[in-house]
CSV table of C-alpha atoms in Angstrom, one decimal:
chain,number,residue,atom,x,y,z
A,29,MET,CA,0.0,0.0,0.0
A,30,GLN,CA,1.8,3.1,-1.2
A,31,PHE,CA,-0.9,5.6,0.0
A,32,PHE,CA,-2.5,5.0,3.4
A,33,PRO,CA,-6.2,6.0,3.5
A,34,ILE,CA,-7.3,8.2,6.3
A,35,PHE,CA,-10.1,10.7,7.0
A,36,LEU,CA,-8.7,14.1,8.1
A,37,ARG,CA,-10.7,16.5,10.3
A,38,SER,CA,-11.5,19.4,8.1
A,39,GLU,CA,-13.5,21.7,10.4
A,40,GLY,CA,-11.6,25.0,10.9
A,41,ALA,CA,-8.5,23.7,9.0
A,42,ARG,CA,-6.8,25.9,6.5
A,43,ILE,CA,-6.5,24.4,3.0
A,44,VAL,CA,-4.5,26.3,0.4
A,45,VAL,CA,-5.2,25.9,-3.4
A,46,SER,CA,-2.7,27.2,-5.9
A,47,GLY,CA,-4.4,28.0,-9.2
A,48,GLY,CA,-7.5,29.7,-10.5
A,49,GLY,CA,-8.5,27.8,-13.6
A,50,GLU,CA,-10.5,24.6,-14.4
A,51,THR,CA,-8.1,22.3,-12.6
A,52,ALA,CA,-8.4,24.3,-9.4
A,53,LEU,CA,-12.2,24.5,-9.8
A,54,ALA,CA,-12.6,20.7,-9.9
A,55,LYS,CA,-10.8,20.4,-6.5
A,56,LEU,CA,-12.7,23.4,-5.0
A,57,ARG,CA,-16.1,21.8,-5.8
A,58,LEU,CA,-15.1,18.9,-3.6
A,59,LEU,CA,-13.3,21.0,-0.9
A,60,LEU,CA,-16.3,23.3,-0.5
A,61,LYS,CA,-18.3,20.3,0.8
A,62,THR,CA,-16.1,20.4,3.9
A,63,ARG,CA,-16.0,22.9,6.8
A,64,ALA,CA,-12.4,23.9,6.0
A,65,ARG,CA,-11.2,27.5,5.6
A,66,ILE,CA,-10.1,27.6,1.9
A,67,ALA,CA,-7.6,30.1,0.5
A,68,VAL,CA,-7.1,30.3,-3.3
A,69,HIS,CA,-3.9,31.9,-4.6
A,70,ALA,CA,-3.9,32.9,-8.3
A,71,ALA,CA,-3.0,36.0,-10.2
A,72,GLU,CA,-6.3,35.6,-12.1
A,73,ALA,CA,-9.3,33.6,-10.9
A,74,ASP,CA,-12.3,32.0,-12.7
A,75,PRO,CA,-15.5,34.0,-12.2
A,76,LYS,CA,-16.9,31.1,-10.2
A,77,ILE,CA,-14.2,31.5,-7.6
A,78,LEU,CA,-15.1,35.2,-7.4
A,79,ASP,CA,-18.7,34.2,-6.8
A,80,TRP,CA,-17.7,31.8,-4.0
A,81,GLN,CA,-15.6,34.5,-2.4
A,82,ALA,CA,-18.6,36.9,-2.5
A,83,GLU,CA,-20.7,34.2,-0.8
A,84,GLY,CA,-18.0,33.9,2.0
A,85,ARG,CA,-17.2,30.3,1.1
A,86,LEU,CA,-13.5,30.9,0.4
A,87,SER,CA,-10.9,33.7,0.1
A,88,TRP,CA,-9.0,34.7,-3.0
A,89,VAL,CA,-5.5,36.1,-2.9
A,90,ALA,CA,-4.5,37.6,-6.3
A,91,ARG,CA,-0.9,36.4,-6.3
A,92,PRO,CA,1.0,33.1,-6.2
A,93,VAL,CA,1.6,31.2,-3.0
A,94,GLU,CA,4.5,32.3,-0.8
A,95,ALA,CA,6.1,30.4,2.1
A,96,ALA,CA,4.3,32.5,4.7
A,97,ASP,CA,0.9,31.5,3.3
A,98,LEU,CA,1.5,28.0,4.4
A,99,ASP,CA,1.8,28.7,8.1
A,100,GLY,CA,-0.8,26.6,9.9
A,101,ALA,CA,-2.1,25.0,6.7
A,102,ARG,CA,-3.4,21.5,6.8
A,103,LEU,CA,-3.3,20.7,3.1
A,104,VAL,CA,-2.0,22.3,-0.1
A,105,TYR,CA,-3.2,21.6,-3.6
A,106,ALA,CA,-0.9,22.6,-6.5
A,107,ALA,CA,-3.4,23.1,-9.4
A,108,THR,CA,-2.0,25.7,-11.7
A,109,ASP,CA,-1.5,23.4,-14.8
A,110,ASP,CA,2.1,24.9,-14.9
A,111,ALA,CA,4.5,22.1,-14.0
A,112,ALA,CA,7.2,24.4,-12.8
A,113,GLU,CA,4.9,26.5,-10.6
A,114,ASP,CA,3.3,23.4,-9.2
A,115,ALA,CA,6.7,22.0,-8.3
A,116,ARG,CA,7.6,25.3,-6.6
A,117,VAL,CA,4.5,25.3,-4.5
A,118,ALA,CA,5.1,21.6,-3.6
A,119,GLY,CA,8.6,22.5,-2.5
A,120,LEU,CA,7.3,25.2,-0.3
A,121,ALA,CA,4.8,22.8,1.3
A,122,ARG,CA,7.4,20.1,1.8
A,123,ALA,CA,9.7,22.6,3.5
A,124,ALA,CA,6.8,23.7,5.8
A,125,GLY,CA,5.9,20.1,6.6
A,126,VAL,CA,2.4,20.4,5.0
A,127,LEU,CA,0.8,17.6,3.1
A,128,PHE,CA,0.5,18.5,-0.6
A,129,ASN,CA,-1.0,17.2,-3.8
A,130,ILE,CA,0.1,18.1,-7.3
A,131,VAL,CA,-3.0,17.5,-9.4
A,132,ASP,CA,-2.6,14.6,-11.9
A,133,ASN,CA,1.0,14.0,-10.6
A,134,ARG,CA,0.8,10.9,-8.3
A,135,GLU,CA,4.6,10.3,-8.3
A,136,ASP,CA,5.5,13.7,-6.8
A,137,SER,CA,2.5,14.1,-4.5
A,138,ALA,CA,2.5,13.5,-0.7
A,139,PHE,CA,-1.1,12.5,-0.8
A,140,ILE,CA,-3.8,11.8,-3.4
A,141,THR,CA,-7.5,12.5,-3.4
A,142,PRO,CA,-9.6,9.3,-3.9
A,143,ALA,CA,-12.9,9.1,-5.7
A,144,MET,CA,-15.7,9.6,-3.2
A,145,VAL,CA,-19.3,8.7,-2.7
A,146,ASP,CA,-20.9,11.3,-0.5
A,147,ARG,CA,-23.9,10.4,1.6
A,148,ASP,CA,-22.9,12.7,4.4
A,149,PRO,CA,-22.0,11.6,7.1
A,150,VAL,CA,-21.5,8.3,5.2
A,151,VAL,CA,-18.5,8.8,2.9
A,152,VAL,CA,-16.9,6.1,0.8
A,153,ALA,CA,-13.4,6.7,-0.5
A,154,ILE,CA,-12.2,4.6,-3.5
A,155,GLY,CA,-8.6,4.6,-4.3
A,156,THR,CA,-6.5,2.8,-6.9
A,157,GLU,CA,-3.3,4.7,-6.0
A,158,GLY,CA,-3.7,6.6,-9.2
A,159,ALA,CA,-3.2,3.4,-11.3
A,160,ALA,CA,-6.7,3.1,-12.6
A,161,PRO,CA,-8.8,6.3,-12.2
A,162,VAL,CA,-11.4,5.1,-14.7
A,163,LEU,CA,-12.0,1.9,-12.7
A,164,ALA,CA,-12.4,4.1,-9.5
A,165,ARG,CA,-15.1,6.1,-11.3
A,166,LYS,CA,-16.9,2.9,-12.3
A,167,ILE,CA,-16.9,1.7,-8.7
A,168,LYS,CA,-18.1,5.1,-7.6
A,169,ALA,CA,-21.0,5.0,-10.0
A,170,GLY,CA,-22.0,1.5,-8.8
A,171,LEU,CA,-21.9,2.6,-5.1
A,172,GLU,CA,-23.9,5.7,-5.8
A,173,ALA,CA,-26.6,3.6,-7.4
A,174,TRP,CA,-26.6,1.2,-4.4
A,175,LEU,CA,-26.5,3.8,-1.6
A,176,PRO,CA,-29.8,5.7,-1.5
A,177,ALA,CA,-29.8,9.5,-1.3
A,178,GLY,CA,-31.6,9.4,2.0
A,179,LEU,CA,-29.0,7.2,3.8
A,180,GLY,CA,-27.2,10.2,5.3
A,181,ALA,CA,-30.4,11.4,7.0
A,182,ARG,CA,-31.0,8.0,8.6
A,183,VAL,CA,-27.4,7.9,9.9
A,184,ARG,CA,-27.7,11.4,11.4
A,185,ALA,CA,-31.0,10.5,13.1
A,186,ALA,CA,-29.4,7.3,14.5
A,187,ASN,CA,-26.4,9.2,15.8
A,188,ALA,CA,-28.6,11.6,17.7
A,189,PHE,CA,-30.4,8.6,19.2
A,190,ARG,CA,-27.3,7.0,20.7
A,191,PRO,CA,-27.9,8.1,24.3
A,192,GLU,CA,-31.3,6.4,24.3
A,193,ALA,CA,-29.8,3.2,22.8
A,194,GLU,CA,-27.5,2.9,25.8
A,195,ALA,CA,-30.4,1.5,27.7
A,196,LEU,CA,-29.7,-1.8,26.0
A,197,PRO,CA,-26.9,-4.1,27.2
A,198,GLN,CA,-23.6,-3.8,25.4
A,199,GLY,CA,-22.7,-6.5,22.9
A,200,ARG,CA,-25.1,-8.6,20.9
A,201,ALA,CA,-28.3,-6.9,22.2
A,202,ARG,CA,-27.2,-3.4,21.3
A,203,ARG,CA,-25.6,-4.5,18.0
A,204,GLY,CA,-28.8,-6.2,17.1
A,205,PHE,CA,-30.7,-2.9,17.6
A,206,TRP,CA,-28.3,-1.0,15.4
A,207,ALA,CA,-28.5,-3.7,12.7
A,208,ALA,CA,-32.3,-3.3,12.8
A,209,VAL,CA,-32.0,0.5,12.6
A,210,PHE,CA,-30.3,0.2,9.2
A,211,ASP,CA,-32.2,-2.9,8.0
A,212,GLY,CA,-33.7,-2.0,4.7
A,213,ALA,CA,-31.8,1.3,4.4
A,214,LEU,CA,-30.0,0.0,1.3
A,215,ASP,CA,-33.1,-1.3,-0.5
A,216,GLY,CA,-35.4,1.6,-0.2
A,217,ARG,CA,-37.8,0.3,2.4
A,218,ALA,CA,-39.4,2.9,4.8
A,219,PRO,CA,-37.4,3.0,8.0
A,220,GLU,CA,-39.2,2.0,11.2
A,221,PRO,CA,-39.2,4.8,13.9
A,222,LEU,CA,-36.2,4.5,16.2
A,223,ASP,CA,-38.2,4.8,19.5
A,224,ARG,CA,-40.5,1.9,18.4
A,225,LEU,CA,-37.5,-0.2,17.5
A,226,LEU,CA,-35.8,0.5,20.8
A,227,GLU,CA,-38.9,-0.6,22.8
A,228,ALA,CA,-39.1,-3.8,20.8
A,229,HIS,CA,-35.5,-4.7,21.6
A,230,LYS,CA,-35.9,-3.8,25.2
A,231,ALA,CA,-38.8,-6.3,25.4
A,232,ALA,CA,-36.9,-9.0,23.5
A,233,ARG,CA,-35.8,-12.2,25.3
A,234,PRO,CA,-32.1,-12.5,26.2
A,235,ALA,CA,-29.9,-13.5,23.3
A,236,VAL,CA,-29.6,-17.2,22.7
A,237,GLY,CA,-26.4,-18.4,21.0
A,238,GLU,CA,-26.2,-20.3,17.8
A,239,VAL,CA,-23.6,-22.0,15.7
A,240,LEU,CA,-23.1,-21.6,11.9
A,241,PHE,CA,-21.0,-24.2,10.2
A,242,VAL,CA,-19.7,-22.2,7.3
A,243,GLY,CA,-17.8,-23.4,4.2
A,244,ALA,CA,-14.9,-21.0,3.4
A,245,GLY,CA,-14.3,-22.5,-0.1
A,246,PRO,CA,-10.9,-23.4,-1.4
A,247,GLY,CA,-9.3,-20.2,-0.2
A,248,ASP,CA,-10.0,-17.3,-2.6
A,249,PRO,CA,-12.3,-14.8,-0.9
A,250,ASP,CA,-14.1,-14.4,-4.3
A,251,ASP,CA,-15.2,-18.0,-4.0
A,252,LEU,CA,-17.1,-17.3,-0.8
A,253,THR,CA,-20.9,-17.5,-1.0
A,254,MET,CA,-23.0,-14.5,-0.1
A,255,ARG,CA,-24.4,-16.5,2.8
A,256,ALA,CA,-20.9,-17.1,4.1
A,257,ARG,CA,-20.1,-13.4,3.9
A,258,ARG,CA,-23.2,-12.6,5.9
A,259,ALA,CA,-22.4,-15.2,8.5
A,260,LEU,CA,-18.9,-13.7,9.0
A,261,ASP,CA,-20.5,-10.3,9.4
A,262,ARG,CA,-22.7,-11.7,12.2
A,263,ALA,CA,-20.1,-13.7,14.0
A,264,ASP,CA,-19.1,-12.9,17.6
A,265,VAL,CA,-16.6,-15.7,17.5
A,266,VAL,CA,-14.9,-17.4,14.4
A,267,ILE,CA,-13.4,-20.8,15.1
A,268,HIS,CA,-11.5,-21.7,12.0
A,269,ASP,CA,-9.4,-24.5,10.4
A,270,ARG,CA,-5.7,-24.2,9.7
A,271,LEU,CA,-6.4,-24.1,6.0
A,272,VAL,CA,-8.6,-21.0,6.1
A,273,PRO,CA,-6.3,-18.1,4.8
A,274,ALA,CA,-5.9,-14.7,6.4
A,275,PRO,CA,-7.8,-12.8,3.5
A,276,ILE,CA,-11.0,-14.7,4.4
A,277,LEU,CA,-10.6,-14.2,8.2
A,278,GLU,CA,-10.2,-10.5,7.6
A,279,LEU,CA,-13.8,-10.4,6.3
A,280,ALA,CA,-15.1,-11.1,9.8
A,281,ARG,CA,-16.2,-8.2,11.9
A,282,ARG,CA,-13.3,-6.3,13.5
A,283,GLU,CA,-14.8,-6.9,16.9
A,284,ALA,CA,-15.1,-10.7,16.4
A,285,GLU,CA,-12.9,-13.1,18.3
A,286,ILE,CA,-10.8,-15.2,16.0
A,287,VAL,CA,-9.8,-18.6,17.3
A,288,GLU,CA,-7.7,-21.2,15.3
A,289,ALA,CA,-8.6,-24.8,16.0
A,290,GLY,CA,-6.4,-26.4,13.3
A,291,LYS,CA,-5.7,-29.9,12.4
A,292,THR,CA,-2.5,-30.9,10.5
A,293,GLY,CA,-2.1,-34.2,8.8
A,294,PHE,CA,0.5,-36.3,10.6
A,295,GLY,CA,1.3,-33.2,12.7
A,296,PRO,CA,0.0,-31.1,15.7
A,297,SER,CA,-3.8,-30.9,15.9
A,298,THR,CA,-6.4,-29.6,18.2
A,299,PRO,CA,-8.3,-32.6,19.6
A,300,GLN,CA,-11.9,-32.8,18.3
A,301,GLU,CA,-13.3,-33.0,21.8
A,302,GLU,CA,-11.6,-29.7,22.6
A,303,ILE,CA,-13.1,-28.1,19.5
A,304,ASN,CA,-16.5,-29.4,20.4
A,305,ARG,CA,-16.3,-27.9,23.9
A,306,LEU,CA,-15.1,-24.6,22.5
A,307,ILE,CA,-18.0,-24.4,20.0
A,308,VAL,CA,-20.6,-25.3,22.5
A,309,GLY,CA,-19.1,-23.2,25.3
A,310,ARG,CA,-19.0,-20.0,23.4
A,311,ALA,CA,-22.5,-20.5,22.0
A,312,ALA,CA,-23.8,-21.2,25.5
A,313,GLU,CA,-22.6,-17.6,26.4
A,314,GLY,CA,-25.2,-16.3,24.0
A,315,LEU,CA,-22.7,-15.7,21.1
A,316,VAL,CA,-23.0,-16.3,17.4
A,317,VAL,CA,-20.3,-18.8,16.7
A,318,VAL,CA,-19.1,-19.3,13.1
A,319,ARG,CA,-17.3,-22.6,12.7
A,320,LEU,CA,-15.3,-21.8,9.6
A,321,LYS,CA,-14.1,-24.8,7.6
A,322,ALA,CA,-12.0,-24.9,4.4
A,323,GLY,CA,-14.0,-26.0,1.4
A,324,ASP,CA,-17.4,-27.4,2.2
A,325,PRO,CA,-18.2,-28.3,5.9
A,326,SER,CA,-19.8,-31.6,4.8
A,327,VAL,CA,-16.7,-32.9,3.0
A,328,PHE,CA,-14.2,-34.5,5.4
A,329,GLY,CA,-14.9,-31.8,7.9
A,330,ARG,CA,-16.1,-33.8,10.9
A,331,LEU,CA,-19.3,-31.9,10.6
A,332,ASP,CA,-21.5,-34.6,12.1
A,333,GLU,CA,-19.5,-34.8,15.3
A,334,GLU,CA,-19.7,-31.1,15.9
A,335,ILE,CA,-23.4,-31.0,15.1
A,336,GLU,CA,-24.0,-33.8,17.6
A,337,ALA,CA,-22.2,-31.8,20.3
A,338,CYS,CA,-24.5,-28.8,19.6
A,339,GLU,CA,-27.6,-31.0,19.7
A,340,ALA,CA,-26.6,-32.6,23.0
A,341,ALA,CA,-26.2,-29.1,24.5
A,342,GLY,CA,-29.4,-27.8,23.0
A,343,ILE,CA,-27.6,-25.2,20.8
A,344,ALA,CA,-29.3,-24.1,17.6
A,345,TRP,CA,-27.1,-24.7,14.5
A,346,SER,CA,-27.2,-24.4,10.7
A,347,VAL,CA,-24.9,-25.2,7.8
A,348,VAL,CA,-23.7,-22.8,5.1
A,349,PRO,CA,-22.3,-24.9,2.2
A,350,GLY,CA,-19.1,-23.9,0.5
A,351,LEU,CA,-17.2,-24.7,-2.7
A,352,THR,CA,-15.3,-27.9,-2.2
A,353,ALA,CA,-11.7,-28.2,-3.4
A,354,ALA,CA,-12.6,-30.9,-5.9
A,355,SER,CA,-14.8,-28.5,-7.8
A,356,ALA,CA,-12.2,-25.8,-7.7
A,357,ALA,CA,-9.5,-28.2,-8.9
A,358,ALA,CA,-11.6,-29.5,-11.8
A,359,ALA,CA,-12.4,-25.9,-12.8
A,360,SER,CA,-8.6,-25.2,-12.9
A,361,LEU,CA,-8.1,-28.2,-15.1
A,362,GLY,CA,-10.9,-27.1,-17.4
A,363,GLN,CA,-12.5,-30.4,-16.9
A,364,SER,CA,-15.9,-31.7,-15.9
A,365,LEU,CA,-16.1,-34.1,-13.0
A,366,THR,CA,-18.8,-36.1,-14.8
A,367,ARG,CA,-19.1,-36.7,-18.5
A,368,ARG,CA,-21.7,-38.5,-20.6
A,369,GLY,CA,-20.3,-41.7,-21.9
A,370,ARG,CA,-17.2,-41.6,-19.7
A,371,ASN,CA,-18.3,-41.8,-16.0
A,372,SER,CA,-21.8,-41.8,-14.6
A,373,ASP,CA,-20.6,-41.5,-11.0
A,374,LEU,CA,-18.0,-39.6,-9.1
A,375,ARG,CA,-16.1,-40.8,-6.0
A,376,VAL,CA,-15.0,-38.4,-3.3
A,377,LEU,CA,-12.4,-40.2,-1.2
A,378,THR,CA,-9.8,-39.7,1.5
A,379,GLY,CA,-6.3,-41.0,1.2
A,380,HIS,CA,-6.1,-41.8,4.9
A,381,ASP,CA,-8.5,-41.9,7.8
A,382,VAL,CA,-8.3,-42.4,11.6
A,383,ASN,CA,-7.0,-45.9,11.1
A,384,GLY,CA,-4.2,-45.0,8.6
A,385,LEU,CA,-4.3,-45.5,4.9
A,386,ALA,CA,-7.9,-45.8,3.7
A,387,ASP,CA,-9.2,-48.8,1.9
A,388,HIS,CA,-11.7,-48.4,-0.9
A,389,ASP,CA,-13.5,-50.3,-3.7
A,390,TRP,CA,-10.4,-50.5,-5.8
A,391,ALA,CA,-11.9,-52.7,-8.6
A,392,THR,CA,-14.6,-50.0,-9.3
A,393,LEU,CA,-12.0,-47.2,-9.2
A,394,ALA,CA,-9.7,-49.1,-11.6
A,395,ARG,CA,-12.3,-49.3,-14.4
A,396,PRO,CA,-11.6,-47.3,-17.5
A,397,GLY,CA,-13.2,-43.9,-17.4
A,398,ALA,CA,-13.6,-43.8,-13.6
A,399,VAL,CA,-13.1,-40.4,-12.0
A,400,ALA,CA,-12.3,-39.8,-8.3
A,401,ALA,CA,-11.4,-36.8,-6.2
A,402,ILE,CA,-8.9,-37.9,-3.5
A,403,TYR,CA,-8.4,-35.6,-0.6
A,404,MET,CA,-5.4,-35.9,1.8
A,405,GLY,CA,-3.7,-38.2,-0.6
A,406,LYS,CA,-0.2,-36.9,-1.0
A,407,ARG,CA,1.4,-39.2,1.6
A,408,ALA,CA,-0.8,-42.1,0.3
A,409,ALA,CA,0.2,-41.7,-3.3
A,410,ARG,CA,2.2,-44.9,-3.6
A,411,PHE,CA,-0.4,-46.9,-1.7
A,412,LEU,CA,-3.2,-45.6,-4.0
A,413,GLN,CA,-1.1,-46.3,-7.1
A,414,GLY,CA,-0.3,-49.8,-6.0
A,415,ARG,CA,-3.9,-50.7,-5.1
A,416,LEU,CA,-5.3,-49.4,-8.3
A,417,MET,CA,-2.8,-51.0,-10.6
A,418,MET,CA,-3.2,-54.3,-8.7
A,419,HIS,CA,-6.9,-54.2,-9.6
A,420,GLY,CA,-6.3,-53.6,-13.3
A,421,ALA,CA,-6.0,-49.8,-13.7
A,422,GLU,CA,-3.8,-48.8,-16.7
A,423,ALA,CA,-0.5,-47.1,-15.8
A,424,ALA,CA,-1.3,-44.5,-18.5
A,425,THR,CA,-4.5,-43.4,-16.7
A,426,PRO,CA,-4.3,-39.6,-16.4
A,427,VAL,CA,-4.0,-38.1,-12.9
A,428,SER,CA,-3.8,-34.5,-11.9
A,429,VAL,CA,-2.6,-33.1,-8.6
A,430,VAL,CA,-3.9,-29.6,-7.8
A,431,GLU,CA,-2.2,-27.9,-4.9
A,432,ASN,CA,-3.9,-24.9,-3.3
A,433,ALA,CA,-6.9,-25.2,-5.7
A,434,GLY,CA,-8.5,-21.9,-6.6
A,435,ARG,CA,-5.9,-19.8,-4.8
A,436,PRO,CA,-3.4,-17.4,-6.4
A,437,GLU,CA,-0.6,-19.7,-5.5
A,438,GLU,CA,-2.2,-22.7,-7.1
A,439,ARG,CA,0.0,-25.3,-8.9
A,440,ILE,CA,-1.0,-28.2,-11.1
A,441,LEU,CA,1.0,-31.4,-11.5
A,442,ALA,CA,0.1,-33.4,-14.6
A,443,ALA,CA,1.0,-37.1,-14.2
A,444,THR,CA,-0.2,-40.6,-15.0
A,445,LEU,CA,-1.1,-43.3,-12.5
A,446,GLY,CA,2.2,-45.0,-13.3
A,447,THR,CA,4.3,-41.9,-12.5
A,448,LEU,CA,2.1,-40.4,-9.7
A,449,ALA,CA,4.1,-41.5,-6.6
A,450,THR,CA,7.5,-40.7,-8.1
A,451,GLU,CA,6.4,-37.2,-9.3
A,452,ILE,CA,4.7,-36.3,-6.0
A,453,ALA,CA,7.8,-37.5,-4.2
A,454,SER,CA,10.1,-35.4,-6.4
A,455,THR,CA,8.0,-32.2,-6.2
A,456,GLU,CA,7.7,-30.0,-3.2
A,457,LEU,CA,4.0,-29.8,-2.7
A,458,THR,CA,3.7,-28.0,0.7
A,459,GLY,CA,0.0,-26.9,0.4
A,460,PRO,CA,-3.2,-28.9,0.5
A,461,ALA,CA,-3.7,-30.9,-2.6
A,462,VAL,CA,-6.5,-32.8,-4.4
A,463,ILE,CA,-5.7,-35.8,-6.6
A,464,LEU,CA,-8.1,-36.1,-9.5
A,465,LEU,CA,-7.9,-39.6,-10.8
A,466,GLY,CA,-8.9,-40.0,-14.5
A,467,LEU,CA,-8.6,-36.3,-15.4
A,468,ALA,CA,-5.8,-34.5,-17.2
A,469,PRO,CA,-5.5,-30.7,-17.6
A,470,ARG,CA,-6.8,-29.2,-20.8
A,471,ALA,CA,-4.1,-27.5,-22.8
A,472,ALA,CA,-5.7,-24.1,-22.7
A,473,ALA,CA,-7.4,-24.5,-19.3
A,474,ARG,CA,-5.4,-21.9,-17.4
A,475,SER,CA,-2.7,-19.3,-18.1
A,476,LEU,CA,-0.8,-20.7,-15.1
A,477,PRO,CA,2.1,-23.0,-16.2
A,478,LEU,CA,1.8,-26.6,-15.3
A,479,LEU,CA,4.2,-27.5,-12.5
A,480,GLN,CA,5.5,-30.4,-14.5
A,481,GLU,CA,6.5,-28.2,-17.4
A,482,ALA,CA,8.0,-25.5,-15.2
A,483,ALA,CA,10.2,-28.1,-13.5
A,484,ARG,CA,11.9,-29.2,-16.7
């Protein structure tokens, strides 16, 4: 992040604008929305600037900026359209320790002005660090269409109502009230009177905890479902697997407690009984607990055990499905998991279970055209290879190994059943991987290079 986004207090602050033409006008239209004291320095000024001066909205000084003009200034805009003059003014500001912006010159500016959506006091700033201003304008237009014009009035009324809302207990009860205050504010529904909402929440029963078993998908935040995003926004506590990456955890509310309850294959793991106690214990405190699992909660996620713990404790629960790694891996290969005339079923398997290497219906899996997604199979590769070939599978059967499926750091290893164990052993696959038996990458499936080709 080259430019750090902040909101500066403008009330009473001095802002100096160097320039009196169209470039300066564009900045002044924005600055005049603030409560700052604005001084414009220019030998000649556009008539509009003179009108604003007559209205008492700014002051115009009919000469260029001098060093003494920057005493006590908060911001300086160099907007003369003269590169040499703008550089001179920027130098004065730098010497005075004042933040400055040279309009349309990101490289030499100390700060830049983002695109803004103004629903005062709701202000959304959109920045691309000057790299894509057209994109920023498109995002701004989308947000302006989404945020109704009356949103600011609702926010101001809510802010004035804060002392009354303190009658509710802190935490979930008060947060629920404020969520109800803005419920419907973004879809045009008529808002319910604040005093009526407050009385309804005072009369409500004490909060009862619940558990949401949420699928985080393969790891890319863009693969999260809308339901998963909403669940993270509600969560008081997020108990997550080791495979859930930081960008997804960052989508949780800032106030939410984040707890790792990871399991590592053949390594340190949080005992399942401890996880169950943690889930039930936090929900029993009246909290919304999101049990965040990589992929889909119902695929090798010990979902049933955790649901049974909730049921035994009388805790309400629900499941939010997610995109499982097998689907993401197949998408990366450009392949379908099922295909007419090739395979009428799909097997989803684990390479090892609580008893060690997992046994399966090898004869069925060895048939020509069979497709299987094998989770947690890296260490079991030689065992899988041996069992399948022992039951008649051809050594030339295509096999793909997709590491970190769906993530930016994804890698694809194209192999055959006969070379699978050797190639996995010779390749440093450190991330979670899915083995797709019977599928090979399509040549133009992804722009990412295949790991096998890159290793040559």
